[in-house]
Every structure is written in C-alpha cells, then in structure tokens.
Amino acid sequence: RDHARKRGGGATLIAVDALAAEEKFAAELADLRTPEAQFERSWAFALLERVFTRLGVDYARAGRAALYERLRPYVAGTTGQPGHAALGADLGMSANAVGVAVHRMRQRYGELLREEIAQTVATPEEVESELAHLLKVVAAP
C-alpha cells in the first residue's frame, strides 16, 4: 500500500480521449518493458503533464496564458522550435527577455514538480531521490 501511495495511489483519475487511450494501449502492447516499468513510465509522464497543467493555471491567473502556450515547448524540450530571437519578434520581446522568461518558467516548473513529488513521499528528504528516480524512468529507452 505504501508503494501504491508513493506512486500516486488515491489520486483523482483524469478522463482521457478514447482514441488517445487506444493508441497508448497499442503502443504499450508493443512495448518490451516489464509491466512495472510500463506503469512507472506512465505514472512519470502523467505526473509531468499534471505539473504542466498547474503551471498553465499559474500563468493564466497572472494573465499570461498566451505566453505560457508559446514558451511551454521550450520548457518541455520539444525539438524544432524557433530561436529566442524569432520567438521574441513574434511576442514583442528581445531574445534575452525570451531566454529569461524560459528560465523562469523552467524554475517554476521545477518547484511545482517538487511539490507534486512531495505529495507522494513520506518525508521531505525523499523528494530529491524520488525526482532522480522519475528522471531516470523518463530517460529510459
């Protein structure tokens, strides 16, 4: 039970698109990971997405939802994004201001991620080791 609680047991379920669920299920069938590794990977990505949702809410409350939408791919590490100068030109910001905004968003994302992890562990001391485990799970091929 502690293991289930640690991995998010008791969390509120979030409805997903049926087609996306079918695609995910098909991908998991082709996945050669153990069921536990598949579960951990799914848990990790769900946690990361939940943090992005919280971050988006923060930005929306501050009246900066559009900025969040434009900067999120830079925080998420999505490849193929335009450089800071090009994005800045679109947003009416300098390249340096875009870089600072991305840096601040990454910092806030990290804070929220640690808060989410803190809800799944028994003591504050476990947060960093759980974060390291989460990053290892996400980075696994």
PDB file of C-alpha atoms in Angstrom:
ATOM      1  CA  ARG A   1       0.000   0.000   0.000  1.00  0.00           C
ATOM      2  CA  ASP A   2       2.857   2.401   0.746  1.00  0.00           C
ATOM      3  CA  HIS A   3       4.267   1.676  -2.714  1.00  0.00           C
ATOM      4  CA  ALA A   4       0.906   2.463  -4.345  1.00  0.00           C
ATOM      5  CA  ARG A   5       0.563   5.666  -2.325  1.00  0.00           C
ATOM      6  CA  LYS A   6       4.098   6.634  -3.218  1.00  0.00           C
ATOM      7  CA  ARG A   7       3.331   6.219  -6.923  1.00  0.00           C
ATOM      8  CA  GLY A   8       0.141   8.267  -6.785  1.00  0.00           C
ATOM      9  CA  GLY A   9      -2.408   5.774  -5.465  1.00  0.00           C
ATOM     10  CA  GLY A  10      -5.577   7.510  -4.374  1.00  0.00           C
ATOM     11  CA  ALA A  11      -5.087  10.301  -6.901  1.00  0.00           C
ATOM     12  CA  THR A  12      -8.083  11.593  -8.810  1.00  0.00           C
ATOM     13  CA  LEU A  13      -8.499   9.907 -12.183  1.00  0.00           C
ATOM     14  CA  ILE A  14      -8.470  12.150 -15.224  1.00  0.00           C
ATOM     15  CA  ALA A  15     -10.604  11.306 -18.252  1.00  0.00           C
ATOM     16  CA  VAL A  16      -8.656  10.801 -21.458  1.00  0.00           C
ATOM     17  CA  ASP A  17      -9.689  10.826 -25.081  1.00  0.00           C
ATOM     18  CA  ALA A  18     -10.766   7.314 -26.125  1.00  0.00           C
ATOM     19  CA  LEU A  19      -8.734   7.401 -29.343  1.00  0.00           C
ATOM     20  CA  ALA A  20      -5.629   8.551 -27.496  1.00  0.00           C
ATOM     21  CA  ALA A  21      -6.194   5.776 -24.955  1.00  0.00           C
ATOM     22  CA  GLU A  22      -6.441   3.176 -27.737  1.00  0.00           C
ATOM     23  CA  GLU A  23      -3.245   4.465 -29.351  1.00  0.00           C
ATOM     24  CA  LYS A  24      -1.476   4.392 -25.988  1.00  0.00           C
ATOM     25  CA  PHE A  25      -2.736   0.848 -25.324  1.00  0.00           C
ATOM     26  CA  ALA A  26      -1.491  -0.329 -28.727  1.00  0.00           C
ATOM     27  CA  ALA A  27       1.900   1.266 -28.089  1.00  0.00           C
ATOM     28  CA  GLU A  28       2.108  -0.387 -24.669  1.00  0.00           C
ATOM     29  CA  LEU A  29       1.365  -3.793 -26.209  1.00  0.00           C
ATOM     30  CA  ALA A  30       4.356  -3.333 -28.496  1.00  0.00           C
ATOM     31  CA  ASP A  31       6.488  -2.153 -25.564  1.00  0.00           C
ATOM     32  CA  LEU A  32       9.008  -4.725 -24.362  1.00  0.00           C
ATOM     33  CA  ARG A  33       9.316  -3.211 -20.875  1.00  0.00           C
ATOM     34  CA  THR A  34       8.104  -5.113 -17.855  1.00  0.00           C
ATOM     35  CA  PRO A  35       4.587  -4.229 -16.694  1.00  0.00           C
ATOM     36  CA  GLU A  36       6.090  -2.469 -13.658  1.00  0.00           C
ATOM     37  CA  ALA A  37       8.401  -0.410 -15.868  1.00  0.00           C
ATOM     38  CA  GLN A  38       5.477   0.466 -18.158  1.00  0.00           C
ATOM     39  CA  PHE A  39       3.417   1.530 -15.151  1.00  0.00           C
ATOM     40  CA  GLU A  40       6.239   3.654 -13.753  1.00  0.00           C
ATOM     41  CA  ARG A  41       6.778   5.313 -17.122  1.00  0.00           C
ATOM     42  CA  SER A  42       3.065   6.070 -17.495  1.00  0.00           C
ATOM     43  CA  TRP A  43       2.978   7.391 -13.936  1.00  0.00           C
ATOM     44  CA  ALA A  44       6.006   9.600 -14.578  1.00  0.00           C
ATOM     45  CA  PHE A  45       4.577  11.146 -17.740  1.00  0.00           C
ATOM     46  CA  ALA A  46       1.182  11.676 -16.084  1.00  0.00           C
ATOM     47  CA  LEU A  47       2.927  13.467 -13.230  1.00  0.00           C
ATOM     48  CA  LEU A  48       4.916  15.662 -15.621  1.00  0.00           C
ATOM     49  CA  GLU A  49       1.740  16.553 -17.516  1.00  0.00           C
ATOM     50  CA  ARG A  50      -0.061  17.370 -14.265  1.00  0.00           C
ATOM     51  CA  VAL A  51       2.751  19.780 -13.419  1.00  0.00           C
ATOM     52  CA  PHE A  52       2.406  21.440 -16.841  1.00  0.00           C
ATOM     53  CA  THR A  53      -1.321  21.815 -16.180  1.00  0.00           C
ATOM     54  CA  ARG A  54      -0.639  23.512 -12.842  1.00  0.00           C
ATOM     55  CA  LEU A  55       1.948  25.749 -14.482  1.00  0.00           C
ATOM     56  CA  GLY A  56      -0.565  26.738 -17.159  1.00  0.00           C
ATOM     57  CA  VAL A  57      -3.103  27.629 -14.475  1.00  0.00           C
ATOM     58  CA  ASP A  58      -0.492  29.809 -12.742  1.00  0.00           C
ATOM     59  CA  TYR A  59       0.224  31.658 -15.966  1.00  0.00           C
ATOM     60  CA  ALA A  60      -3.482  32.024 -16.800  1.00  0.00           C
ATOM     61  CA  ARG A  61      -4.203  33.516 -13.370  1.00  0.00           C
ATOM     62  CA  ALA A  62      -1.446  36.043 -13.993  1.00  0.00           C
ATOM     63  CA  GLY A  63      -2.991  36.929 -17.367  1.00  0.00           C
ATOM     64  CA  ARG A  64      -0.109  35.308 -19.245  1.00  0.00           C
ATOM     65  CA  ALA A  65      -1.764  32.227 -20.762  1.00  0.00           C
ATOM     66  CA  ALA A  66      -0.620  33.138 -24.281  1.00  0.00           C
ATOM     67  CA  LEU A  67       2.986  33.436 -23.097  1.00  0.00           C
ATOM     68  CA  TYR A  68       2.692  30.043 -21.407  1.00  0.00           C
ATOM     69  CA  GLU A  69       1.471  28.427 -24.629  1.00  0.00           C
ATOM     70  CA  ARG A  70       4.381  29.873 -26.599  1.00  0.00           C
ATOM     71  CA  LEU A  71       7.065  29.013 -24.009  1.00  0.00           C
ATOM     72  CA  ARG A  72       5.848  25.555 -22.975  1.00  0.00           C
ATOM     73  CA  PRO A  73       7.610  23.755 -25.866  1.00  0.00           C
ATOM     74  CA  TYR A  74      10.921  25.275 -24.743  1.00  0.00           C
ATOM     75  CA  VAL A  75      10.411  24.019 -21.196  1.00  0.00           C
ATOM     76  CA  ALA A  76       9.221  20.611 -22.406  1.00  0.00           C
ATOM     77  CA  GLY A  77      12.280  20.230 -24.623  1.00  0.00           C
ATOM     78  CA  THR A  78      10.288  19.941 -27.842  1.00  0.00           C
ATOM     79  CA  THR A  79      12.698  19.954 -30.772  1.00  0.00           C
ATOM     80  CA  GLY A  80      12.396  22.152 -33.829  1.00  0.00           C
ATOM     81  CA  GLN A  81      11.383  25.324 -32.014  1.00  0.00           C
ATOM     82  CA  PRO A  82      12.410  28.714 -33.417  1.00  0.00           C
ATOM     83  CA  GLY A  83      15.250  30.518 -31.689  1.00  0.00           C
ATOM     84  CA  HIS A  84      14.671  33.041 -28.936  1.00  0.00           C
ATOM     85  CA  ALA A  85      15.168  35.946 -31.351  1.00  0.00           C
ATOM     86  CA  ALA A  86      12.432  34.702 -33.711  1.00  0.00           C
ATOM     87  CA  LEU A  87      10.052  33.966 -30.857  1.00  0.00           C
ATOM     88  CA  GLY A  88      10.853  37.329 -29.297  1.00  0.00           C
ATOM     89  CA  ALA A  89      10.000  39.087 -32.549  1.00  0.00           C
ATOM     90  CA  ASP A  90       6.588  37.363 -32.525  1.00  0.00           C
ATOM     91  CA  LEU A  91       5.997  38.247 -28.883  1.00  0.00           C
ATOM     92  CA  GLY A  92       7.408  41.771 -28.962  1.00  0.00           C
ATOM     93  CA  MET A  93      10.254  40.765 -26.652  1.00  0.00           C
ATOM     94  CA  SER A  94      14.012  40.755 -27.007  1.00  0.00           C
ATOM     95  CA  ALA A  95      15.835  37.438 -27.365  1.00  0.00           C
ATOM     96  CA  ASN A  96      17.296  37.978 -23.892  1.00  0.00           C
ATOM     97  CA  ALA A  97      13.831  38.586 -22.425  1.00  0.00           C
ATOM     98  CA  VAL A  98      12.607  35.341 -24.002  1.00  0.00           C
ATOM     99  CA  GLY A  99      15.585  33.498 -22.520  1.00  0.00           C
ATOM    100  CA  VAL A 100      14.842  34.922 -19.080  1.00  0.00           C
ATOM    101  CA  ALA A 101      11.143  34.028 -19.421  1.00  0.00           C
ATOM    102  CA  VAL A 102      12.019  30.441 -20.393  1.00  0.00           C
ATOM    103  CA  HIS A 103      14.466  30.214 -17.486  1.00  0.00           C
ATOM    104  CA  ARG A 104      11.847  31.465 -15.022  1.00  0.00           C
ATOM    105  CA  MET A 105       9.240  29.076 -16.399  1.00  0.00           C
ATOM    106  CA  ARG A 106      11.664  26.163 -16.015  1.00  0.00           C
ATOM    107  CA  GLN A 107      12.370  27.212 -12.438  1.00  0.00           C
ATOM    108  CA  ARG A 108       8.665  27.390 -11.620  1.00  0.00           C
ATOM    109  CA  TYR A 109       8.120  24.029 -13.326  1.00  0.00           C
ATOM    110  CA  GLY A 110      10.830  22.540 -11.101  1.00  0.00           C
ATOM    111  CA  GLU A 111       9.201  23.993  -7.987  1.00  0.00           C
ATOM    112  CA  LEU A 112       5.806  22.595  -8.941  1.00  0.00           C
ATOM    113  CA  LEU A 113       7.335  19.222  -9.808  1.00  0.00           C
ATOM    114  CA  ARG A 114       8.950  19.011  -6.389  1.00  0.00           C
ATOM    115  CA  GLU A 115       5.614  19.957  -4.780  1.00  0.00           C
ATOM    116  CA  GLU A 116       3.846  17.173  -6.686  1.00  0.00           C
ATOM    117  CA  ILE A 117       6.525  14.658  -5.732  1.00  0.00           C
ATOM    118  CA  ALA A 118       6.353  15.777  -2.097  1.00  0.00           C
ATOM    119  CA  GLN A 119       2.719  14.661  -2.066  1.00  0.00           C
ATOM    120  CA  THR A 120       3.757  11.110  -2.973  1.00  0.00           C
ATOM    121  CA  VAL A 121       6.557  10.532  -0.454  1.00  0.00           C
ATOM    122  CA  ALA A 122       6.538  10.143   3.314  1.00  0.00           C
ATOM    123  CA  THR A 123       9.221  12.708   4.192  1.00  0.00           C
ATOM    124  CA  PRO A 124      10.623  15.870   2.591  1.00  0.00           C
ATOM    125  CA  GLU A 125      14.041  14.214   2.472  1.00  0.00           C
ATOM    126  CA  GLU A 126      12.751  11.708  -0.086  1.00  0.00           C
ATOM    127  CA  VAL A 127      11.803  14.338  -2.686  1.00  0.00           C
ATOM    128  CA  GLU A 128      15.200  14.597  -4.387  1.00  0.00           C
ATOM    129  CA  SER A 129      15.734  10.836  -4.583  1.00  0.00           C
ATOM    130  CA  GLU A 130      12.224  10.388  -5.989  1.00  0.00           C
ATOM    131  CA  LEU A 131      12.913  13.174  -8.508  1.00  0.00           C
ATOM    132  CA  ALA A 132      16.110  11.410  -9.578  1.00  0.00           C
ATOM    133  CA  HIS A 133      14.135   8.169  -9.972  1.00  0.00           C
ATOM    134  CA  LEU A 134      11.457   9.945 -12.020  1.00  0.00           C
ATOM    135  CA  LEU A 135      14.075  11.425 -14.353  1.00  0.00           C
ATOM    136  CA  LYS A 136      15.689   8.003 -14.743  1.00  0.00           C
ATOM    137  CA  VAL A 137      12.323   6.457 -15.649  1.00  0.00           C
ATOM    138  CA  VAL A 138      11.573   9.196 -18.190  1.00  0.00           C
ATOM    139  CA  ALA A 139      15.029   8.942 -19.765  1.00  0.00           C
ATOM    140  CA  ALA A 140      14.872   5.146 -20.123  1.00  0.00           C
ATOM    141  CA  PRO A 141      14.554   3.975 -23.741  1.00  0.00           C
TER     142      PRO A 141
END
